Coordinates of C-alpha atoms and ligand atoms in Angstrom, one line a residue:
M239 CA 53.3 83.3 237.1
N240 CA 49.9 82.6 238.1
K241 CA 47.2 85.3 239.9
Q242 CA 47.2 85.4 243.5
L243 CA 44.0 83.6 245.2
M244 CA 42.3 85.4 248.1
P245 CA 42.2 83.3 251.2
A246 CA 39.2 83.3 252.9
L247 CA 37.4 81.4 256.1
D248 CA 36.5 78.0 256.0
V249 CA 33.3 77.4 254.6
Q250 CA 31.9 75.9 257.5
E251 CA 33.0 77.9 260.2
R252 CA 31.6 81.0 257.9
M253 CA 28.4 79.8 257.3
H254 CA 27.5 80.7 261.4
S255 CA 29.3 84.1 261.7
F256 CA 29.5 87.5 260.2
E257 CA 32.9 87.7 260.4
E258 CA 34.8 88.6 256.9
V259 CA 34.9 85.8 254.2
N260 CA 37.8 87.6 252.4
L261 CA 40.8 87.4 254.5
G262 CA 42.7 89.8 252.3
Y263 CA 46.4 89.1 250.8
T264 CA 49.5 89.2 253.1
K265 CA 52.3 91.3 251.9
K266 CA 54.2 88.4 250.1
Q267 CA 51.0 87.5 248.0
A268 CA 50.5 91.2 247.4
I269 CA 54.0 91.9 246.2
M270 CA 54.1 88.4 243.7
E271 CA 50.5 89.4 242.6
A272 CA 52.0 93.7 241.6
K273 CA 55.1 91.6 240.1
R274 CA 52.8 90.3 237.3
C275 CA 51.6 93.8 236.1
L276 CA 53.2 94.6 232.7
N277 CA 52.8 98.5 233.5
C278 CA 51.3 98.5 230.2
K279 CA 51.9 101.8 228.6
H280 CA 48.5 102.6 227.3
H281 CA 47.1 101.3 230.7
P282 CA 43.4 100.6 229.8
C283 CA 42.9 99.7 233.3
I284 CA 42.7 103.2 234.0
L285 CA 40.2 103.5 231.5
G286 CA 38.4 101.1 232.8
C287 CA 38.3 102.4 236.2
P288 CA 35.3 105.2 236.8
V289 CA 37.3 107.4 239.1
G290 CA 40.5 106.7 236.9
I291 CA 43.0 105.5 240.1
D292 CA 46.9 105.1 238.2
I293 CA 46.4 101.9 238.7
P294 CA 49.7 101.0 237.3
G295 CA 51.6 103.6 239.5
F296 CA 50.0 102.0 242.4
I297 CA 50.9 98.3 241.3
K298 CA 54.2 99.5 240.5
K299 CA 54.6 100.9 243.9
V300 CA 53.0 97.8 245.5
S301 CA 55.7 95.2 243.6
E302 CA 58.2 97.7 245.4
G303 CA 56.9 96.8 248.8
L304 CA 56.6 100.7 249.0
F305 CA 52.4 100.4 250.4
E306 CA 52.3 103.4 252.0
E307 CA 53.2 105.3 248.6
A308 CA 51.0 103.0 247.1
Y309 CA 48.1 104.2 249.0
H310 CA 49.2 108.1 248.6
I311 CA 48.2 107.3 244.4
I312 CA 45.1 105.7 245.5
A313 CA 44.0 108.6 247.9
R314 CA 44.1 110.6 245.0
S315 CA 41.2 109.8 243.2
S316 CA 39.6 107.7 245.6
C317 CA 38.2 108.3 249.5
L318 CA 37.3 104.8 250.4
P319 CA 40.0 102.5 248.5
A320 CA 39.2 99.5 251.6
V321 CA 35.4 100.2 250.5
C322 CA 36.0 99.7 246.8
G323 CA 38.6 97.1 247.0
R324 CA 36.2 95.3 249.1
V325 CA 32.8 95.4 247.0
C326 CA 33.5 96.9 243.5
P327 CA 32.5 94.7 240.6
Q328 CA 36.6 94.5 239.3
E329 CA 35.5 92.0 237.0
T330 CA 33.2 94.3 234.9
Q331 CA 35.7 97.6 235.1
C332 CA 39.3 97.5 235.6
E333 CA 40.1 93.7 235.7
K334 CA 37.9 93.7 232.4
V335 CA 40.0 95.4 230.3
C336 CA 43.5 94.2 232.0
V337 CA 45.4 92.9 229.0
L338 CA 46.4 89.8 231.1
S339 CA 42.9 89.2 231.4
K340 CA 42.7 87.9 227.6
T341 CA 44.5 84.4 229.3
K342 CA 42.2 84.9 232.7
N343 CA 45.0 85.6 234.0
G344 CA 44.0 89.2 234.7
I345 CA 45.5 91.1 237.3
S346 CA 44.0 90.8 240.6
I347 CA 43.4 95.2 241.2
G348 CA 40.8 94.7 243.7
H349 CA 42.6 92.5 245.8
L350 CA 45.5 95.0 245.7
E351 CA 43.7 98.0 246.6
R352 CA 42.4 96.2 249.7
F353 CA 45.5 95.4 250.6
V354 CA 47.2 98.8 250.1
A355 CA 44.0 100.6 251.9
D356 CA 44.1 98.0 254.8
Y357 CA 47.8 98.6 255.2
H358 CA 47.0 102.5 255.5
I359 CA 44.7 101.9 258.1
K360 CA 46.9 99.4 260.1
H361 CA 50.3 101.3 259.6
G362 CA 49.7 104.5 257.8
K363 CA 49.8 108.1 258.8
D364 CA 47.1 110.3 257.9
V365 CA 47.5 112.9 254.9
D366 CA 47.2 116.6 255.5
L367 CA 44.9 117.8 257.8
S368 CA 45.5 121.5 257.2
I369 CA 43.1 123.9 258.7
H370 CA 41.4 125.7 255.5
K371 CA 40.3 129.1 255.3
Y372 CA 37.1 128.1 254.1
E373 CA 35.6 130.9 250.7
Y374 CA 33.0 128.7 249.6
K375 CA 30.2 126.6 251.8
V376 CA 28.5 123.7 250.3
A377 CA 25.9 121.3 251.7
I378 CA 25.9 117.7 250.5
V379 CA 22.2 115.7 251.2
G380 CA 23.0 112.5 252.0
S381 CA 26.3 110.4 252.9
G382 CA 26.7 107.5 251.1
P383 CA 29.4 106.8 248.3
A384 CA 28.1 110.1 246.1
G385 CA 28.0 112.1 249.0
L386 CA 31.3 111.3 250.7
S387 CA 33.4 111.6 247.3
C388 CA 31.4 115.2 246.3
A389 CA 32.7 115.9 249.8
H390 CA 36.3 114.4 249.3
D391 CA 36.6 116.4 246.4
L392 CA 34.9 119.8 247.6
I393 CA 37.3 119.8 251.1
K394 CA 40.5 119.1 248.6
A395 CA 39.3 121.8 246.8
G396 CA 39.5 124.1 250.6
F397 CA 36.0 124.2 250.5
Q398 CA 33.6 124.3 253.5
V399 CA 32.1 121.0 253.3
D400 CA 28.4 120.1 256.0
I401 CA 26.7 116.7 255.0
Y402 CA 23.4 116.2 255.8
E403 CA 22.3 112.4 256.5
A404 CA 18.7 111.2 257.7
L405 CA 20.2 107.8 259.5
H406 CA 21.9 108.2 262.9
L407 CA 25.2 107.1 260.9
P408 CA 26.9 108.1 257.5
G409 CA 28.1 105.8 255.0
G410 CA 24.7 105.3 253.1
V411 CA 24.0 101.6 251.8
L412 CA 28.0 101.0 252.6
S413 CA 26.3 101.2 256.8
Y414 CA 23.3 99.8 256.2
G415 CA 22.8 97.8 253.9
I416 CA 25.7 95.4 252.8
P417 CA 26.6 93.1 255.3
E418 CA 30.1 92.9 258.4
F419 CA 31.1 89.7 256.4
R420 CA 31.1 91.3 253.1
L421 CA 32.1 94.9 254.0
P422 CA 33.2 95.1 257.9
K423 CA 31.9 98.5 259.5
S424 CA 34.7 99.6 261.4
I425 CA 36.3 99.9 257.7
V426 CA 33.8 101.7 256.6
F427 CA 33.9 104.5 259.8
H428 CA 37.8 104.2 259.1
E429 CA 37.4 105.9 255.6
I430 CA 34.5 108.1 256.3
N431 CA 36.5 109.1 259.7
Q432 CA 39.3 110.2 257.5
L433 CA 37.3 112.3 255.7
I434 CA 36.0 114.0 259.1
D435 CA 39.6 114.2 260.2
K436 CA 40.1 116.5 256.9
G437 CA 37.5 118.9 257.7
V438 CA 34.0 117.2 256.5
N439 CA 31.5 118.0 258.4
I440 CA 28.7 115.7 259.0
I441 CA 24.8 116.0 260.8
T442 CA 23.3 112.8 261.3
N443 CA 19.4 112.5 262.2
A444 CA 18.7 115.4 259.4
I445 CA 16.0 114.5 256.9
I446 CA 16.0 117.0 254.0
G447 CA 12.4 117.4 252.6
K448 CA 11.2 117.2 256.4
T449 CA 13.9 118.4 259.3
L450 CA 15.1 121.3 256.4
T451 CA 14.2 122.3 252.9
L452 CA 16.5 122.9 249.9
K453 CA 15.2 126.5 250.2
D454 CA 16.2 126.5 253.7
L455 CA 19.8 125.1 253.3
K456 CA 20.6 128.1 250.6
S457 CA 19.1 130.7 253.4
M458 CA 21.5 129.0 255.2
G459 CA 24.2 130.1 253.1
Y460 CA 25.1 127.2 251.2
Q461 CA 26.8 128.5 247.7
A462 CA 25.8 125.0 246.1
I463 CA 23.8 121.5 247.4
F464 CA 24.8 118.4 245.8
I465 CA 22.0 115.7 246.5
G466 CA 22.9 112.6 246.9
T467 CA 19.7 110.5 248.5
G468 CA 20.4 107.2 247.1
A469 CA 18.0 104.5 245.9
G470 CA 16.3 102.9 249.1
L471 CA 12.7 102.7 248.8
P472 CA 11.8 99.1 248.1
K473 CA 10.0 97.7 244.9
F474 CA 7.3 94.9 246.0
M475 CA 5.7 92.5 243.4
G476 CA 1.8 93.3 244.1
I477 CA 1.2 89.5 244.4
P478 CA -1.2 88.1 246.5
G479 CA 0.1 87.6 249.9
E480 CA 3.1 90.1 250.1
M481 CA 1.6 91.2 253.5
L482 CA 2.0 88.2 255.6
N483 CA 4.0 88.1 258.5
G484 CA 7.4 86.6 257.2
V485 CA 7.5 88.6 254.3
Y486 CA 10.4 91.4 254.1
S487 CA 11.4 93.8 251.6
A488 CA 15.6 93.1 251.4
N489 CA 16.4 96.7 252.7
E490 CA 14.2 96.2 255.3
F491 CA 15.4 92.7 256.3
L492 CA 19.3 94.2 255.7
T493 CA 18.9 97.7 258.0
R494 CA 17.9 95.2 260.6
V495 CA 20.4 93.1 260.7
N496 CA 23.4 95.7 259.6
L497 CA 22.5 99.0 260.9
M498 CA 20.8 97.7 263.7
K499 CA 22.7 94.3 264.6
A500 CA 20.4 91.9 264.8
Y501 CA 22.6 89.6 264.2
D502 CA 24.5 90.7 267.3
K503 CA 23.2 88.8 270.8
D504 CA 23.8 92.6 272.7
Y505 CA 21.4 94.4 270.4
T506 CA 17.3 93.9 271.3
T507 CA 16.8 94.5 267.3
P508 CA 13.7 92.1 266.3
I509 CA 14.3 90.2 263.5
L510 CA 12.2 86.9 262.3
K511 CA 15.1 83.7 262.5
A512 CA 13.6 81.5 259.8
K513 CA 14.2 78.0 258.7
K514 CA 13.5 78.1 255.2
V515 CA 13.5 81.2 253.6
A516 CA 12.9 82.2 249.8
V517 CA 14.5 85.1 248.5
I518 CA 13.4 86.8 245.1
G519 CA 15.8 88.3 242.4
G520 CA 19.4 87.7 241.9
G521 CA 21.7 90.8 242.4
N522 CA 23.8 91.6 245.0
V523 CA 21.2 93.1 247.4
A524 CA 19.6 89.4 246.7
L525 CA 23.0 87.3 247.7
D526 CA 23.2 89.7 250.8
A527 CA 19.8 88.9 252.1
A528 CA 20.1 85.2 251.3
R529 CA 23.8 85.1 252.7
S530 CA 22.3 86.9 255.8
A531 CA 19.5 84.7 256.4
L532 CA 22.1 81.7 256.4
R533 CA 23.7 83.2 259.2
L534 CA 21.0 84.2 261.2
G535 CA 20.5 80.7 261.4
A536 CA 18.3 79.3 258.3
K537 CA 18.5 76.0 257.8
K538 CA 18.1 76.0 253.8
V539 CA 17.8 79.2 252.0
Y540 CA 16.8 79.4 248.3
I541 CA 17.5 82.2 245.7
I542 CA 14.3 82.5 243.0
Y543 CA 15.7 83.9 239.7
R544 CA 14.0 84.5 236.8
R545 CA 16.7 84.0 234.4
T546 CA 20.0 81.5 234.3
R547 CA 23.1 81.9 236.3
N548 CA 24.7 83.3 232.8
E549 CA 22.1 86.5 233.9
L550 CA 22.8 86.7 237.3
P551 CA 23.7 90.6 238.2
S552 CA 25.5 90.0 241.2
R553 CA 29.3 90.1 242.0
L554 CA 31.2 86.7 240.7
E555 CA 32.8 86.4 244.0
E556 CA 29.6 86.4 245.6
I557 CA 28.0 84.3 243.6
H558 CA 31.2 81.5 243.9
H559 CA 30.9 82.4 248.0
A560 CA 26.8 82.2 248.4
E561 CA 27.3 78.6 246.3
E562 CA 29.7 77.3 248.2
E563 CA 28.1 77.9 251.4
G564 CA 24.9 76.1 250.1
I565 CA 22.7 78.7 249.3
E566 CA 20.7 77.0 246.7
F567 CA 20.2 79.0 243.0
I568 CA 16.5 78.0 241.3
Y569 CA 17.1 79.4 238.3
L570 CA 14.1 79.9 235.4
S571 CA 11.5 80.6 238.1
A572 CA 9.3 83.7 238.9
L573 CA 7.3 84.3 242.3
K574 CA 3.6 84.3 241.8
E575 CA 2.1 84.1 245.5
I576 CA 2.6 83.4 248.8
I577 CA 0.5 81.4 250.8
G578 CA -0.1 82.2 254.3
D579 CA -1.1 79.8 257.7
N580 CA -4.1 80.4 259.8
H581 CA -2.2 82.7 262.0
G582 CA -1.6 85.1 259.0
F583 CA 2.5 83.5 258.5
V584 CA 4.5 82.7 255.6
H585 CA 3.7 79.0 255.2
H586 CA 4.5 78.3 251.7
I587 CA 5.1 80.0 248.1
K588 CA 4.3 79.6 244.4
C589 CA 6.1 79.6 241.5
N590 CA 6.0 79.4 237.5
K591 CA 8.5 78.2 235.5
M592 CA 10.6 80.8 233.3
T593 CA 12.1 80.4 229.6
L594 CA 14.3 82.7 227.6
G595 CA 13.2 84.7 225.1
N596 CA 14.8 86.9 222.7
P597 CA 16.6 89.8 224.2
D598 CA 14.9 93.4 226.5
S599 CA 16.2 96.6 226.5
S600 CA 19.1 95.4 229.0
G601 CA 20.6 93.4 226.5
R602 CA 19.9 90.4 228.4
P603 CA 17.1 87.6 227.4
R604 CA 13.7 88.2 228.3
P605 CA 12.0 85.8 230.9
V606 CA 8.9 84.3 229.2
E607 CA 6.3 82.7 231.5
N608 CA 4.9 79.2 231.3
L609 CA 1.8 79.6 232.5
N610 CA 0.8 75.9 233.2
D611 CA 4.2 74.9 235.0
S612 CA 4.6 76.2 238.1
Y613 CA 5.6 74.4 241.5
H614 CA 5.5 75.0 245.3
L615 CA 8.2 75.4 247.8
D616 CA 7.5 75.2 251.7
V617 CA 9.3 78.3 253.4
D618 CA 8.1 80.4 256.2
E619 CA 10.5 83.3 255.3
V620 CA 10.1 85.6 251.7
I621 CA 13.1 88.6 250.8
I622 CA 11.8 90.8 248.4
A623 CA 15.1 91.7 246.5
I624 CA 13.5 93.2 243.3
G625 CA 15.3 96.3 243.1
T626 CA 14.8 99.8 244.4
T627 CA 13.5 103.3 243.5
P628 CA 15.1 106.5 244.5
N629 CA 14.1 108.3 247.8
P630 CA 11.7 110.4 247.2
L631 CA 11.6 113.2 250.1
V632 CA 13.1 115.6 248.4
L633 CA 11.9 115.6 245.4
Q634 CA 8.2 115.7 247.5
S635 CA 9.1 119.0 249.0
E636 CA 10.8 120.8 246.2
D637 CA 8.0 121.4 243.0
D638 CA 10.9 122.9 240.7
L639 CA 13.0 119.7 240.7
N640 CA 12.5 117.6 237.6
A641 CA 12.6 113.7 237.9
T642 CA 11.6 110.8 235.5
I643 CA 8.5 109.2 236.0
E644 CA 10.5 106.8 238.2
G645 CA 11.5 109.1 240.9
C646 CA 14.9 109.7 239.1
L647 CA 16.0 113.2 239.6
M648 CA 17.3 115.0 235.7
V649 CA 20.5 116.4 235.8
H650 CA 22.4 118.3 232.9
H651 CA 24.6 115.1 231.5
D652 CA 28.1 117.3 231.8
T653 CA 27.4 119.2 235.0
L654 CA 25.2 117.1 237.0
E655 CA 23.2 120.7 238.0
T656 CA 19.5 119.8 238.4
S657 CA 16.4 121.6 237.2
I658 CA 17.1 124.6 240.2
P659 CA 20.2 126.6 239.9
S660 CA 23.5 125.4 242.2
V661 CA 21.8 122.3 243.3
Y662 CA 23.4 119.4 241.6
A663 CA 23.0 115.4 242.4
G664 CA 23.9 112.3 241.4
G665 CA 24.3 108.1 242.8
D666 CA 21.4 106.4 242.8
V667 CA 18.9 108.9 243.1
V668 CA 19.6 109.7 239.3
T669 CA 20.6 106.5 237.7
G670 CA 18.4 104.2 240.0
S671 CA 19.9 101.5 241.9
A672 CA 24.0 101.2 240.6
T673 CA 27.2 100.8 241.9
V674 CA 29.2 102.4 244.8
I675 CA 32.3 102.9 242.4
L676 CA 29.8 105.1 239.9
A677 CA 28.0 106.8 242.5
M678 CA 31.7 107.9 243.7
E679 CA 32.5 108.9 239.9
A680 CA 28.8 111.3 239.9
G681 CA 30.1 112.5 243.1
K682 CA 33.2 113.9 242.0
K683 CA 32.2 114.9 238.6
A684 CA 29.3 117.1 240.5
A685 CA 32.4 118.5 242.9
H686 CA 34.0 119.5 240.0
S687 CA 30.9 121.4 238.5
I688 CA 30.6 123.1 241.7
I689 CA 33.8 124.4 241.7
S690 CA 34.4 125.9 238.4
Q691 CA 30.9 127.4 238.9
L692 CA 31.9 128.9 242.3
K693 CA 35.4 130.0 241.4
K694 CA 33.9 131.3 237.9
Ligands
LIG915 P1 23.4 105.6 249.2 O1 24.2 104.4 249.5 O2 21.7 105.0 249.0 O3 23.3 107.0 250.1 C1 22.5 107.7 249.8 C2 22.2 108.2 251.4 O4 21.4 109.6 251.6 C3 21.5 107.0 252.6 O5 22.6 107.6 253.5 C4 20.1 108.3 253.1 O6 20.1 107.7 254.3 C5 20.5 109.5 252.8 N1 19.4 109.8 252.8 C6 18.3 109.7 251.4 N2 17.2 110.6 252.1 C7 17.7 111.2 252.6 C8 17.3 113.0 252.8 N3 16.0 113.3 252.6 N4 17.9 113.7 253.6 C9 19.1 113.1 254.4 N5 19.5 112.2 253.8 C10 19.0 111.4 253.1 N6 27.5 98.4 244.8 C11 28.5 97.6 244.4 O7 29.6 98.3 243.5 N7 29.2 96.3 245.0 C12 28.3 95.9 245.8 O8 28.9 94.9 246.2 C13 27.1 95.9 246.2 N8 26.4 95.6 247.1 C14 24.9 96.0 247.7 C15 24.3 95.7 248.6 C16 23.2 96.1 248.8 C17 22.5 95.4 249.6 C18 22.8 97.4 248.1 C19 21.6 97.8 248.9 C20 23.6 97.8 247.6 C21 24.5 97.4 246.6 N9 25.3 98.0 245.7 C22 26.6 97.6 245.9 C23 25.0 99.5 245.4 C24 25.9 100.6 246.0 O9 25.5 100.2 247.2 C25 24.9 102.1 245.9 O10 24.8 101.8 244.3 C26 25.6 103.0 246.4 O11 25.8 102.7 247.8 C27 25.1 104.2 245.6 O12 25.8 105.1 246.4 P2 24.5 106.5 247.2 O13 25.5 107.7 247.4 O14 24.1 107.0 245.7 O15 23.5 105.8 247.6
LIG916 FE1 49.0 96.0 235.0 FE2 47.0 95.1 233.6 FE3 46.9 98.0 233.9 FE4 48.3 96.4 232.0 S1 46.4 96.4 232.2 S2 49.0 98.1 233.8 S3 49.0 94.5 233.5 S4 46.8 95.9 235.6

């Protein structure tokens, strides 16, 4: 039996809409896909999952049509299955090591996870809402996947958990970064609300480092603190023309689109609706910005990337979808200058051609610039998506917190404790920009360190 394909919105329809692209498996598809699983004794897929979901266990329940039971198996390890089923790069994790992947027919674990989580959202009753008698009190800074997953494991252990979030809505990148057509916000808030129902308290508009410091939190009686403030500070290129009107960082562009709903005519959030857009970079962020610009009405959207398609770091599914939607990928190219018109707006860009050299420290071939081979491209908007660094506010307000030159917090490898005792950190603020599931893994690991430290 072959893989069940994920049904998707028609290309012409979705290019002009922020509706979710993937439609999700039907019950019949989910059962057929689940029945292909071999329930391997050594289950390599579980080892490929950073949060250790019992993958064969939940898939078996799906094959028997017991979808709620499948959900409860997943929920033991993950508080964000509907999110992860949509955005995890499964092809480099659980699905990569599935024994059936050797024949390119691996189980679509992510699609099944999404099916089960969506089934639960529609039909499920939620799990224990027991009132805990809290013995310990922990503060979490940041409500992205790292903070939420830490909160999940702490509340399960009977701790009081208060999350302090700088923005007016929780979720981190899930709310402000990843667009609606990939990750509907109703899904994100449903999973966050389940945590709130279990007793997690989320305090929004609270900027730690400004509104309150870590010392304030300690004096408020928190016995441990987890910092999961992410890596939301955009990098720029330092090239001429970056200050022109019409140049955005991908973070600003996507925050306006997602968190501030610039795509929705009922909102007044200003955003440039350009005709020709160049997005610089090749990761998920670049693809999200490019596909959002298309949906805002751009006639032509280019992705300018220094390497080739083989090295694109974004999820495979997003590359396919972007190509189907007509996004033009210009490989082996580097932006050198943005040239403006007489009114200070972007008019065109100058790029240099590249070739691939020997592998660099990332293991990918190093892009080498051909200084004498350049070209111009007419565009009226440029979105820079070349990476981000950790949000610096907590670090700037604490002398005793150690960090790398790039501003990543330094933690003990086994416990994730920072240089300040009882203060832990994890997710993008430690690793730099990574993935949802790695941030969740870090949140879990820190929760377990906190539990064993406080219960000692
Ligand atoms: P974040 O999600 O960044 O959350 C940190 C939170 O802390 C934020 O809400 C922030 O407002 C808050 N905060 C910051 N400073 C303070 C402060 N001083 N006080 C209080 N709160 C504070 N990963 C995938 O796996 N798959 C994808 O498809 C994918 N697509 C992506 C698309 C985009 C556009 C972006 C930007 C990232 C994408 N990623 C993807 C990466 C993934 O989202 C991140 O790795 C993940 O969200 C990191 O989680 P985190 O909890 O460490 O940080
Ligand atoms: Fe099923 Fe693949 Fe895991 Fe084997 S490795 S149990 S086939 S998902």
